[in-house]
């Protein structure tokens, strides 16, 4: 999409199609998924979600006139996904087949991790598969930039810096002149950043901390100084234990959507159950939508492949479609002006 | 499980490939005695990726929580108390992880600290062991079919 007027062919073009594959985060979640598909085995918990027939549609989404999508679920809980990745990839493939013809496939949560971070599924499909890394990095970066505008920090710690998202976040912030400390010396290789061994050491002296790892539970709350702002995308969260009450933890991946973003009742419920509340969407869900709308054939992120340029390209396109990263605490919007007061 | 005194080049090469791909490193950065977390910077989800790539490369199934599950079995369930390894737990771990210097498996070691002991050699040994098991199984199977 460009600033130029669309051509007649573009105006008449049908919306692009995408799908997004997720999994159940708990047995309760799996049971609720069973209600949607009238699968009493899942509701009653006598089916573990690994049977081929358990793969299901969760909800439909659309960006009027631009894209139509579908969220599909492999109702396997994390333990089942991780204990048999081969089977998990097979079920994810079945889920994509359920969606019919699509222009791009996105992966959410642990579906983006199993099978070589999406590489195995990508090798089995003829459409691009993208694992959400670019969207996540874009949202963290934009949200961190907002925090830094209101709370200029001497130094920002980037945790999870060995992962693709953490590396891009550290590289981008450093390029913008921010003093960055990463949590492993290997992550500093080739970047103009400082490093420390481990999260607790990395956050020392930092008033802004970015939790960019896919999973958390790595940073003791007591390691954070008073008034620290944590922008976190890890699930579960980066912090273990209770930090000082003056510490503010913000969701790093929340995005607001334009008025023509439609998700219906099931889509609304899916977002609420996923923890993002009624007025937000998580960034990684947008990655296949943006990929398809650009008619791009190479994913923004797959395996460990993620570049600063791809994150920037994703961000420009997502913003043009009307999506905006958004500071929040849980479901509630968080005004950046509160950062100055609490500091 | 045998220690890697006789490194098999064909296995080692694939192990190096799997680690390099999973961790985004060059193959020559993957050394047998490198500690996964401290030296190679592996994160928890990288372990999953490593296991998956090794399983695919060697057509084997690496049991989830293999070392700790085996240690738990060998100690009749007295592997740890309140998250700290028991004497029996430490002894089982020393036997199962001969590639780890004995001094690192010390009194007071926490269960949560065990992954920090893992070396590339830990996975090499698991893979070599499973390949041997598979070969033994195949030999047994072929013996049965010959007899029948």
CSV table of C-alpha atoms in Angstrom, one decimal:
chain,number,residue,atom,x,y,z
A,1,UNK,CA,0.0,0.0,0.0
A,2,UNK,CA,1.3,3.4,-0.9
A,3,UNK,CA,0.3,7.1,-0.5
A,4,UNK,CA,-0.6,7.2,-4.2
A,5,UNK,CA,-4.3,6.7,-5.3
A,6,UNK,CA,-5.1,3.0,-5.8
A,7,UNK,CA,-5.5,1.8,-9.4
A,8,UNK,CA,-8.9,0.4,-10.6
A,9,UNK,CA,-7.4,-3.1,-10.5
A,10,UNK,CA,-6.4,-2.5,-6.9
A,11,UNK,CA,-9.8,-1.2,-6.0
A,12,UNK,CA,-11.5,-4.2,-7.5
A,13,UNK,CA,-9.0,-6.7,-6.1
A,14,UNK,CA,-10.5,-9.1,-3.6
A,15,UNK,CA,-9.3,-8.9,0.0
A,16,UNK,CA,-6.1,-11.0,0.7
A,17,UNK,CA,-6.6,-14.0,2.9
A,18,UNK,CA,-4.5,-15.0,5.9
A,19,UNK,CA,-4.6,-17.4,8.8
A,20,UNK,CA,-3.1,-17.5,12.3
A,21,UNK,CA,-2.4,-20.7,14.1
A,22,UNK,CA,-2.6,-20.8,17.9
A,23,UNK,CA,-2.8,-23.4,20.7
A,24,UNK,CA,-4.6,-23.8,24.0
A,25,UNK,CA,-2.7,-22.2,26.9
A,26,UNK,CA,-4.4,-24.4,29.6
A,27,UNK,CA,-6.9,-27.2,30.0
A,28,UNK,CA,-9.5,-24.6,30.8
A,29,UNK,CA,-8.7,-22.8,27.6
A,30,UNK,CA,-8.9,-26.1,25.7
A,31,UNK,CA,-12.3,-26.8,27.2
A,32,UNK,CA,-13.6,-23.4,26.1
A,33,UNK,CA,-12.3,-24.1,22.6
A,34,UNK,CA,-14.3,-27.3,22.7
A,35,UNK,CA,-17.5,-25.2,23.3
A,36,UNK,CA,-16.8,-23.2,20.2
A,37,UNK,CA,-16.4,-26.4,18.0
A,38,UNK,CA,-19.1,-28.4,19.9
A,39,UNK,CA,-16.4,-31.0,20.7
A,40,UNK,CA,-17.6,-32.5,23.9
A,41,UNK,CA,-14.4,-34.5,24.3
A,42,UNK,CA,-12.5,-31.2,24.7
A,43,UNK,CA,-15.1,-29.7,27.0
A,44,UNK,CA,-15.1,-32.8,29.2
A,45,UNK,CA,-11.3,-33.1,29.1
A,46,UNK,CA,-11.4,-36.7,28.0
A,47,UNK,CA,-9.8,-35.7,24.7
A,48,UNK,CA,-6.3,-34.1,24.9
A,49,UNK,CA,-6.6,-32.1,21.8
A,50,UNK,CA,-4.0,-34.2,19.9
A,51,UNK,CA,-6.5,-36.0,17.6
A,52,UNK,CA,-6.5,-34.7,14.0
A,53,UNK,CA,-10.2,-34.0,14.3
A,54,UNK,CA,-9.6,-31.7,17.2
A,55,UNK,CA,-8.1,-29.0,15.0
A,56,UNK,CA,-10.6,-26.2,14.7
A,57,UNK,CA,-11.6,-22.7,13.6
A,58,UNK,CA,-11.6,-20.2,16.5
A,59,UNK,CA,-12.8,-17.0,14.8
A,60,UNK,CA,-12.8,-15.0,11.7
A,61,UNK,CA,-11.3,-11.5,11.4
A,62,UNK,CA,-11.3,-8.9,8.7
A,63,UNK,CA,-10.0,-5.5,7.8
A,64,UNK,CA,-12.8,-4.4,5.6
A,65,UNK,CA,-11.9,-4.4,1.9
A,66,UNK,CA,-8.2,-5.3,2.7
A,67,UNK,CA,-7.9,-8.6,4.3
A,68,UNK,CA,-9.9,-11.5,5.6
A,69,UNK,CA,-8.4,-13.9,8.1
A,70,UNK,CA,-9.1,-16.8,10.4
A,71,UNK,CA,-7.7,-17.9,13.7
A,72,UNK,CA,-7.2,-21.7,13.9
A,73,UNK,CA,-6.4,-23.7,16.9
A,74,UNK,CA,-4.5,-26.8,17.6
A,75,UNK,CA,-6.1,-27.4,21.0
A,76,UNK,CA,-3.0,-28.9,22.5
A,77,UNK,CA,-1.7,-27.5,25.8
A,78,UNK,CA,2.0,-26.4,26.0
A,79,UNK,CA,3.1,-29.7,27.6
A,80,UNK,CA,1.7,-31.7,24.7
A,81,UNK,CA,3.1,-29.4,22.0
A,82,UNK,CA,6.6,-29.5,23.5
A,83,UNK,CA,6.6,-33.2,24.2
A,84,UNK,CA,6.0,-34.1,20.6
A,85,UNK,CA,7.0,-31.3,18.2
A,86,UNK,CA,6.6,-33.5,15.2
A,87,UNK,CA,2.9,-34.1,16.0
A,88,UNK,CA,2.4,-30.4,16.8
A,89,UNK,CA,3.7,-29.4,13.4
A,90,UNK,CA,1.4,-32.0,11.7
A,91,UNK,CA,-1.6,-30.6,13.5
A,92,UNK,CA,-0.5,-27.0,12.6
A,93,UNK,CA,-0.4,-28.1,9.0
A,94,UNK,CA,-3.9,-29.6,9.3
A,95,UNK,CA,-5.1,-26.3,10.8
A,96,UNK,CA,-3.7,-24.4,7.8
A,97,UNK,CA,-5.5,-26.8,5.4
A,98,UNK,CA,-8.7,-26.1,7.3
A,99,UNK,CA,-8.4,-22.5,6.4
A,100,UNK,CA,-8.4,-23.2,2.6
A,101,UNK,CA,-6.5,-21.0,0.2
A,102,UNK,CA,-4.6,-18.3,2.1
A,103,UNK,CA,-1.9,-15.9,1.1
A,104,UNK,CA,0.1,-16.0,4.3
A,105,UNK,CA,0.2,-18.0,7.5
A,106,UNK,CA,1.1,-16.6,11.0
A,107,UNK,CA,2.0,-18.5,14.1
A,108,UNK,CA,1.2,-17.6,17.6
A,109,UNK,CA,2.7,-18.4,21.0
A,110,UNK,CA,4.4,-21.8,21.1
A,111,UNK,CA,3.2,-22.6,17.6
A,112,UNK,CA,5.9,-20.0,16.6
A,113,UNK,CA,8.5,-21.9,18.5
A,114,UNK,CA,8.1,-25.6,17.8
A,115,UNK,CA,9.5,-27.2,14.6
A,116,UNK,CA,12.5,-24.9,14.4
A,117,UNK,CA,10.5,-21.6,15.0
A,118,UNK,CA,8.2,-22.2,12.1
A,119,UNK,CA,10.8,-23.5,9.6
A,120,UNK,CA,9.4,-27.1,9.5
A,121,UNK,CA,5.9,-25.9,8.8
A,122,UNK,CA,7.2,-23.5,6.2
A,123,UNK,CA,9.0,-26.3,4.4
A,124,UNK,CA,5.7,-28.1,4.1
A,125,UNK,CA,3.6,-25.3,2.7
A,126,UNK,CA,3.6,-23.3,-0.5
A,127,UNK,CA,2.6,-20.0,1.1
A,128,UNK,CA,4.9,-17.9,3.3
A,129,UNK,CA,4.8,-18.7,7.0
A,130,UNK,CA,5.9,-16.0,9.4
A,131,UNK,CA,6.5,-16.5,13.1
A,132,UNK,CA,5.5,-13.1,14.5
A,133,UNK,CA,9.0,-11.9,15.4
A,134,UNK,CA,8.9,-8.7,13.3
A,135,UNK,CA,5.5,-7.6,14.7
A,136,UNK,CA,6.6,-8.3,18.2
A,137,UNK,CA,9.9,-6.4,17.8
A,138,UNK,CA,8.0,-3.5,16.1
A,139,UNK,CA,5.5,-3.2,19.0
A,140,UNK,CA,8.3,-3.4,21.7
A,141,UNK,CA,10.4,-0.8,19.9
A,142,UNK,CA,7.5,1.6,19.4
A,143,UNK,CA,6.3,1.2,23.0
A,144,UNK,CA,9.9,1.5,24.4
A,145,UNK,CA,10.4,4.7,22.3
A,146,UNK,CA,7.2,6.1,23.8
A,147,UNK,CA,8.5,5.3,27.3
A,148,UNK,CA,11.9,6.9,26.6
A,149,UNK,CA,10.2,10.1,25.3
A,150,UNK,CA,8.6,10.5,28.7
A,151,UNK,CA,11.2,9.0,30.9
A,152,UNK,CA,14.7,9.7,29.3
A,153,UNK,CA,16.8,6.9,30.7
A,154,UNK,CA,20.6,6.7,31.1
A,155,UNK,CA,20.6,3.1,30.1
A,156,UNK,CA,18.1,0.5,28.8
A,157,UNK,CA,18.5,-3.2,29.6
A,158,UNK,CA,17.3,-5.6,26.9
A,159,UNK,CA,16.6,-9.1,28.3
A,160,UNK,CA,16.2,-12.1,26.1
A,161,UNK,CA,18.9,-10.5,23.9
A,162,UNK,CA,20.2,-13.8,22.5
A,163,UNK,CA,16.9,-14.4,20.7
A,164,UNK,CA,16.1,-12.8,17.3
A,165,UNK,CA,13.6,-10.3,18.7
A,166,UNK,CA,15.9,-9.2,21.5
A,167,UNK,CA,18.8,-8.8,19.2
A,168,UNK,CA,16.8,-6.6,16.8
A,169,UNK,CA,15.5,-4.5,19.7
A,170,UNK,CA,19.0,-4.0,21.1
A,171,UNK,CA,20.4,-3.2,17.7
A,172,UNK,CA,17.7,-0.7,16.8
A,173,UNK,CA,17.9,1.1,20.1
A,174,UNK,CA,21.7,1.3,20.0
A,175,UNK,CA,21.5,2.7,16.5
A,176,UNK,CA,19.2,5.4,17.7
A,177,UNK,CA,21.8,6.4,20.3
A,178,UNK,CA,20.3,4.8,23.3
A,179,UNK,CA,22.8,3.3,25.8
A,180,UNK,CA,21.9,-0.4,25.8
A,181,UNK,CA,23.0,-3.2,28.1
A,182,UNK,CA,22.2,-6.8,27.0
A,183,UNK,CA,22.0,-9.8,29.2
A,184,UNK,CA,24.6,-12.0,27.6
A,185,UNK,CA,28.1,-11.2,26.2
A,186,UNK,CA,27.4,-13.2,23.0
A,187,UNK,CA,24.4,-10.9,22.3
A,188,UNK,CA,26.7,-7.9,22.2
A,189,UNK,CA,28.8,-9.3,19.3
A,190,UNK,CA,28.7,-6.9,16.4
A,191,UNK,CA,26.6,-4.3,18.2
A,192,UNK,CA,27.5,-1.1,20.0
A,193,UNK,CA,26.1,-2.2,23.3
A,194,UNK,CA,27.3,-3.1,26.8
A,195,UNK,CA,26.8,-6.6,28.2
A,196,UNK,CA,26.4,-8.3,31.5
A,197,UNK,CA,26.1,-12.0,32.4
A,198,UNK,CA,22.4,-12.6,33.2
A,199,UNK,CA,19.3,-10.5,33.6
A,200,UNK,CA,19.9,-9.5,37.2
A,201,UNK,CA,23.3,-8.0,36.3
A,202,UNK,CA,22.0,-6.4,33.1
A,203,UNK,CA,19.3,-4.3,34.8
A,204,UNK,CA,21.6,-2.7,37.3
A,205,UNK,CA,21.6,1.0,36.9
A,206,UNK,CA,18.8,0.9,34.2
A,207,UNK,CA,15.6,2.7,34.7
A,208,UNK,CA,14.0,1.1,31.6
A,209,UNK,CA,14.0,-2.6,31.1
A,210,UNK,CA,12.8,-4.4,28.0
A,211,UNK,CA,11.7,-8.0,28.4
A,212,UNK,CA,12.1,-9.3,24.9
A,213,UNK,CA,12.5,-13.0,25.6
A,214,UNK,CA,9.6,-15.3,24.4
A,215,UNK,CA,9.3,-16.8,27.9
A,216,UNK,CA,10.0,-15.1,31.2
A,217,UNK,CA,10.6,-16.0,34.8
A,218,UNK,CA,14.2,-15.0,34.4
A,219,UNK,CA,14.5,-11.8,36.5
A,220,UNK,CA,14.1,-11.6,40.3
A,221,UNK,CA,11.8,-8.7,41.1
A,222,UNK,CA,14.2,-7.5,43.8
A,223,UNK,CA,16.9,-6.8,41.1
A,224,UNK,CA,14.9,-3.9,39.8
A,225,UNK,CA,15.6,-0.4,41.1
A,226,UNK,CA,12.8,1.9,42.4
A,227,UNK,CA,10.7,3.4,39.7
A,228,UNK,CA,11.9,1.1,36.9
A,229,UNK,CA,9.7,0.8,33.9
A,230,UNK,CA,9.5,-2.7,32.4
A,231,UNK,CA,8.2,-3.1,28.9
A,232,UNK,CA,7.5,-6.9,28.7
A,233,UNK,CA,6.4,-9.3,26.0
A,234,UNK,CA,7.5,-12.6,27.7
A,235,UNK,CA,4.8,-15.1,28.5
A,236,UNK,CA,4.8,-15.8,31.4
A,237,UNK,CA,6.2,-12.4,32.4
A,238,UNK,CA,9.9,-11.7,32.8
A,239,UNK,CA,9.8,-10.9,36.5
A,240,UNK,CA,9.8,-13.6,39.2
A,241,UNK,CA,8.5,-12.6,42.6
A,242,UNK,CA,7.2,-9.2,43.5
A,243,UNK,CA,9.2,-6.1,42.6
A,244,UNK,CA,9.1,-2.8,44.5
A,245,UNK,CA,5.6,-1.2,44.3
A,246,UNK,CA,7.2,1.7,42.4
A,247,UNK,CA,8.1,-0.6,39.5
A,248,UNK,CA,5.7,-0.3,36.5
A,249,UNK,CA,5.3,-3.3,34.2
A,250,UNK,CA,3.7,-2.5,30.8
A,251,UNK,CA,2.6,-4.9,28.1
A,252,UNK,CA,5.0,-4.6,25.2
A,253,UNK,CA,3.0,-6.2,22.4
A,254,UNK,CA,-0.4,-4.5,22.7
A,255,UNK,CA,-1.7,-2.7,19.5
A,256,UNK,CA,-4.8,-0.7,18.9
A,257,UNK,CA,-6.8,-1.4,15.8
A,258,UNK,CA,-8.7,0.7,13.2
A,259,UNK,CA,-12.4,1.1,13.2
A,260,UNK,CA,-12.9,-1.3,10.2
A,261,UNK,CA,-11.2,-4.2,12.0
A,262,UNK,CA,-14.0,-6.7,12.5
A,263,UNK,CA,-13.6,-9.8,14.7
A,264,UNK,CA,-17.2,-10.8,15.6
A,265,UNK,CA,-18.3,-12.3,18.9
A,266,UNK,CA,-15.9,-15.2,18.9
A,267,UNK,CA,-13.0,-13.0,17.9
A,268,UNK,CA,-13.8,-10.7,20.7
A,269,UNK,CA,-14.0,-13.6,23.2
A,270,UNK,CA,-10.7,-15.0,21.8
A,271,UNK,CA,-8.9,-11.7,22.4
A,272,UNK,CA,-10.4,-11.4,25.9
A,273,UNK,CA,-9.4,-15.0,26.8
A,274,UNK,CA,-5.9,-14.4,25.4
A,275,UNK,CA,-5.4,-11.6,27.9
A,276,UNK,CA,-5.5,-8.6,25.7
A,277,UNK,CA,-8.9,-7.3,26.5
A,278,UNK,CA,-11.7,-5.9,24.3
A,279,UNK,CA,-9.8,-3.0,22.8
A,280,UNK,CA,-6.4,-4.4,21.8
A,281,UNK,CA,-4.9,-7.0,19.5
A,282,UNK,CA,-1.5,-8.6,20.0
A,283,UNK,CA,1.1,-7.6,17.4
A,284,UNK,CA,2.1,-11.0,16.2
A,285,UNK,CA,-1.5,-11.7,14.9
A,286,UNK,CA,-1.0,-8.8,12.4
A,287,UNK,CA,2.1,-10.2,10.8
A,288,UNK,CA,0.4,-12.6,8.3
A,289,UNK,CA,-2.2,-9.9,7.6
A,290,UNK,CA,0.5,-7.3,6.7
A,291,UNK,CA,2.5,-9.9,4.8
A,292,UNK,CA,-0.5,-10.9,2.7
A,293,UNK,CA,-1.6,-7.3,2.1
A,294,UNK,CA,1.9,-6.4,0.8
A,295,UNK,CA,1.7,-9.5,-1.5
A,296,UNK,CA,5.1,-10.3,-0.1
A,297,UNK,CA,6.4,-13.8,-0.7
A,298,UNK,CA,9.2,-13.9,1.9
A,299,UNK,CA,8.2,-13.9,5.5
A,300,UNK,CA,9.1,-11.1,7.9
A,301,UNK,CA,10.5,-13.6,10.3
A,302,UNK,CA,11.1,-17.4,10.3
A,303,UNK,CA,13.5,-19.6,12.3
A,304,UNK,CA,16.0,-17.1,13.8
A,305,UNK,CA,15.9,-14.9,10.7
A,306,UNK,CA,14.8,-11.4,11.6
A,307,UNK,CA,16.4,-8.1,10.5
A,308,UNK,CA,16.1,-4.5,11.5
A,309,UNK,CA,15.0,-3.7,8.0
A,310,UNK,CA,12.2,-6.2,8.0
A,311,UNK,CA,10.9,-4.9,11.3
A,312,UNK,CA,10.9,-1.4,9.9
A,313,UNK,CA,9.1,-2.5,6.7
A,314,UNK,CA,6.5,-4.3,8.8
A,315,UNK,CA,6.0,-1.3,11.0
A,316,UNK,CA,5.4,1.1,8.1
A,317,UNK,CA,2.9,-1.2,6.5
A,318,UNK,CA,1.1,-2.0,9.8
A,319,UNK,CA,0.8,1.7,10.6
A,320,UNK,CA,-0.6,2.5,7.1
A,321,UNK,CA,-3.3,-0.1,7.8
A,322,UNK,CA,-4.2,1.7,11.0
A,323,UNK,CA,-2.6,-0.4,13.7
A,324,UNK,CA,-0.8,1.5,16.5
A,325,UNK,CA,1.4,0.1,19.3
A,326,UNK,CA,-0.2,1.1,22.6
A,327,UNK,CA,1.1,1.2,26.2
A,328,UNK,CA,-1.1,-0.8,28.5
A,329,UNK,CA,-1.2,-2.6,31.8
A,330,UNK,CA,-3.2,-5.7,31.3
A,331,UNK,CA,-6.5,-4.6,29.6
A,332,UNK,CA,-6.2,-1.0,30.7
A,333,UNK,CA,-4.7,1.7,28.6
A,334,UNK,CA,-1.7,3.4,30.2
A,335,UNK,CA,-1.1,7.0,29.6
A,336,UNK,CA,2.6,7.9,29.1
A,337,UNK,CA,2.0,11.1,31.2
A,338,UNK,CA,1.8,8.7,34.2
A,339,UNK,CA,5.5,7.9,33.7
A,340,UNK,CA,6.6,11.4,34.5
A,341,UNK,CA,4.4,11.5,37.7
A,342,UNK,CA,5.5,8.1,39.0
A,343,UNK,CA,9.2,8.8,38.3
B,1,UNK,CA,25.7,-43.7,29.1
B,2,UNK,CA,29.3,-43.6,27.8
B,3,UNK,CA,31.5,-40.6,27.8
B,4,UNK,CA,32.6,-39.0,24.6
B,5,UNK,CA,36.1,-40.5,24.6
B,6,UNK,CA,35.6,-41.7,21.1
B,7,UNK,CA,34.1,-38.8,19.2
B,8,UNK,CA,32.3,-40.1,16.1
B,9,UNK,CA,32.9,-37.5,13.4
B,10,UNK,CA,29.7,-38.2,11.5
B,11,UNK,CA,27.6,-37.7,14.7
B,12,UNK,CA,29.7,-34.7,15.9
B,13,UNK,CA,29.3,-32.9,12.6
B,14,UNK,CA,25.5,-33.2,12.7
B,15,UNK,CA,25.4,-32.2,16.4
B,16,UNK,CA,27.4,-29.1,15.5
B,17,UNK,CA,25.0,-28.2,12.7
B,18,UNK,CA,22.0,-28.6,15.0
B,19,UNK,CA,23.4,-26.4,17.7
B,20,UNK,CA,24.6,-23.7,15.2
B,21,UNK,CA,21.2,-23.5,13.5
B,22,UNK,CA,19.3,-23.4,16.8
B,23,UNK,CA,21.5,-20.8,18.4
B,24,UNK,CA,22.3,-18.7,15.4
B,25,UNK,CA,26.1,-19.4,15.7
B,26,UNK,CA,28.8,-20.5,13.4
B,27,UNK,CA,29.7,-24.2,13.5
B,28,UNK,CA,33.2,-23.5,14.7
B,29,UNK,CA,31.8,-21.7,17.7
B,30,UNK,CA,30.2,-25.0,18.9
B,31,UNK,CA,32.8,-26.8,21.0
B,32,UNK,CA,32.1,-30.1,22.8
B,33,UNK,CA,32.8,-28.7,26.3
B,34,UNK,CA,31.0,-25.4,25.8
B,35,UNK,CA,28.3,-24.7,28.4
B,36,UNK,CA,25.0,-24.0,26.7
B,37,UNK,CA,23.7,-21.2,28.9
B,38,UNK,CA,26.8,-19.4,30.1
B,39,UNK,CA,29.0,-19.8,27.1
B,40,UNK,CA,26.7,-20.2,24.1
B,41,UNK,CA,23.9,-18.0,25.5
B,42,UNK,CA,21.1,-20.6,25.1
B,43,UNK,CA,17.7,-19.6,26.4
B,44,UNK,CA,15.0,-22.0,27.6
B,45,UNK,CA,13.3,-22.2,24.2
B,46,UNK,CA,16.6,-22.8,22.5
B,47,UNK,CA,16.7,-26.2,24.3
B,48,UNK,CA,13.5,-27.2,22.5
B,49,UNK,CA,14.9,-26.2,19.2
B,50,UNK,CA,18.1,-28.1,19.8
B,51,UNK,CA,16.2,-31.2,20.8
B,52,UNK,CA,13.9,-30.9,17.7
B,53,UNK,CA,16.8,-30.5,15.3
B,54,UNK,CA,18.8,-33.4,16.8
B,55,UNK,CA,15.7,-35.6,16.6
B,56,UNK,CA,15.3,-34.8,13.0
B,57,UNK,CA,18.9,-35.1,12.1
B,58,UNK,CA,19.3,-38.6,13.7
B,59,UNK,CA,15.7,-39.9,13.5
B,60,UNK,CA,15.6,-40.4,17.2
B,61,UNK,CA,13.3,-39.4,20.0
B,62,UNK,CA,15.0,-37.6,22.9
B,63,UNK,CA,12.9,-38.1,26.0
B,64,UNK,CA,11.6,-34.9,27.6
B,65,UNK,CA,13.5,-34.2,30.8
B,66,UNK,CA,15.7,-37.2,30.1
B,67,UNK,CA,18.5,-36.7,32.5
B,68,UNK,CA,16.5,-35.6,35.4
B,69,UNK,CA,13.8,-38.2,34.8
B,70,UNK,CA,16.4,-40.9,34.7
B,71,UNK,CA,18.1,-39.5,37.9
B,72,UNK,CA,14.7,-39.5,39.6
B,73,UNK,CA,14.2,-43.1,38.7
B,74,UNK,CA,17.7,-44.1,39.8
B,75,UNK,CA,17.3,-42.4,43.2
B,76,UNK,CA,13.8,-44.0,43.8
B,77,UNK,CA,12.3,-40.5,43.9
B,78,UNK,CA,14.8,-39.0,46.5
B,79,UNK,CA,16.4,-36.9,43.8
B,80,UNK,CA,15.7,-33.6,45.6
B,81,UNK,CA,14.2,-32.2,48.7
B,82,UNK,CA,12.8,-28.6,48.6
B,83,UNK,CA,14.4,-28.0,45.3
B,84,UNK,CA,17.9,-29.0,46.5
B,85,UNK,CA,19.6,-32.2,45.2
B,86,UNK,CA,20.0,-34.9,47.7
B,87,UNK,CA,23.3,-36.9,48.1
B,88,UNK,CA,21.7,-39.7,46.0
B,89,UNK,CA,20.6,-37.1,43.4
B,90,UNK,CA,24.1,-35.6,43.2
B,91,UNK,CA,25.6,-39.1,42.7
B,92,UNK,CA,23.1,-40.0,40.0
B,93,UNK,CA,23.8,-36.7,38.2
B,94,UNK,CA,27.6,-37.3,38.3
B,95,UNK,CA,27.1,-40.7,36.8
B,96,UNK,CA,24.7,-39.5,34.1
B,97,UNK,CA,26.7,-36.4,33.2
B,98,UNK,CA,30.4,-37.5,33.2
B,99,UNK,CA,31.2,-34.6,30.9
B,100,UNK,CA,30.6,-32.1,33.8
B,101,UNK,CA,33.6,-31.6,36.1
B,102,UNK,CA,32.7,-33.3,39.5
B,103,UNK,CA,33.3,-30.0,41.3
B,104,UNK,CA,30.3,-28.4,39.6
B,105,UNK,CA,27.9,-31.0,40.9
B,106,UNK,CA,28.2,-30.0,44.6
B,107,UNK,CA,26.3,-30.0,47.8
B,108,UNK,CA,23.5,-27.5,47.8
B,109,UNK,CA,23.0,-27.6,44.0
B,110,UNK,CA,19.4,-26.6,43.2
B,111,UNK,CA,17.3,-28.4,40.6
B,112,UNK,CA,16.8,-25.1,38.8
B,113,UNK,CA,20.6,-24.9,38.4
B,114,UNK,CA,21.0,-28.2,36.7
B,115,UNK,CA,20.4,-26.8,33.1
B,116,UNK,CA,23.3,-24.5,33.7
B,117,UNK,CA,25.6,-27.6,33.9
B,118,UNK,CA,24.6,-28.8,30.4
B,119,UNK,CA,27.4,-28.8,27.8
B,120,UNK,CA,27.2,-29.6,24.1
B,121,UNK,CA,28.8,-32.9,25.1
B,122,UNK,CA,25.7,-33.6,27.3
B,123,UNK,CA,23.6,-33.7,24.1
B,124,UNK,CA,26.3,-35.5,22.1
B,125,UNK,CA,26.3,-38.3,24.7
B,126,UNK,CA,22.5,-38.5,24.7
B,127,UNK,CA,22.5,-38.7,20.9
B,128,UNK,CA,25.3,-41.3,20.8
B,129,UNK,CA,23.5,-43.4,23.4
B,130,UNK,CA,20.2,-43.3,21.6
B,131,UNK,CA,21.8,-44.2,18.2
B,132,UNK,CA,23.5,-47.1,19.9
B,133,UNK,CA,20.2,-48.2,21.4
B,134,UNK,CA,18.5,-48.0,18.1
B,135,UNK,CA,21.3,-50.0,16.4
B,136,UNK,CA,21.0,-52.6,19.2
B,137,UNK,CA,17.2,-52.7,18.7
B,138,UNK,CA,17.6,-53.2,15.0
B,139,UNK,CA,20.1,-56.0,15.5
B,140,UNK,CA,17.7,-57.7,17.9
B,141,UNK,CA,14.8,-57.3,15.5
B,142,UNK,CA,16.8,-58.7,12.6
B,143,UNK,CA,17.8,-61.7,14.9
B,144,UNK,CA,14.1,-62.4,15.7
B,145,UNK,CA,13.1,-62.3,12.0
B,146,UNK,CA,16.0,-64.6,11.1
B,147,UNK,CA,14.9,-67.1,13.7
B,148,UNK,CA,11.3,-67.1,12.7
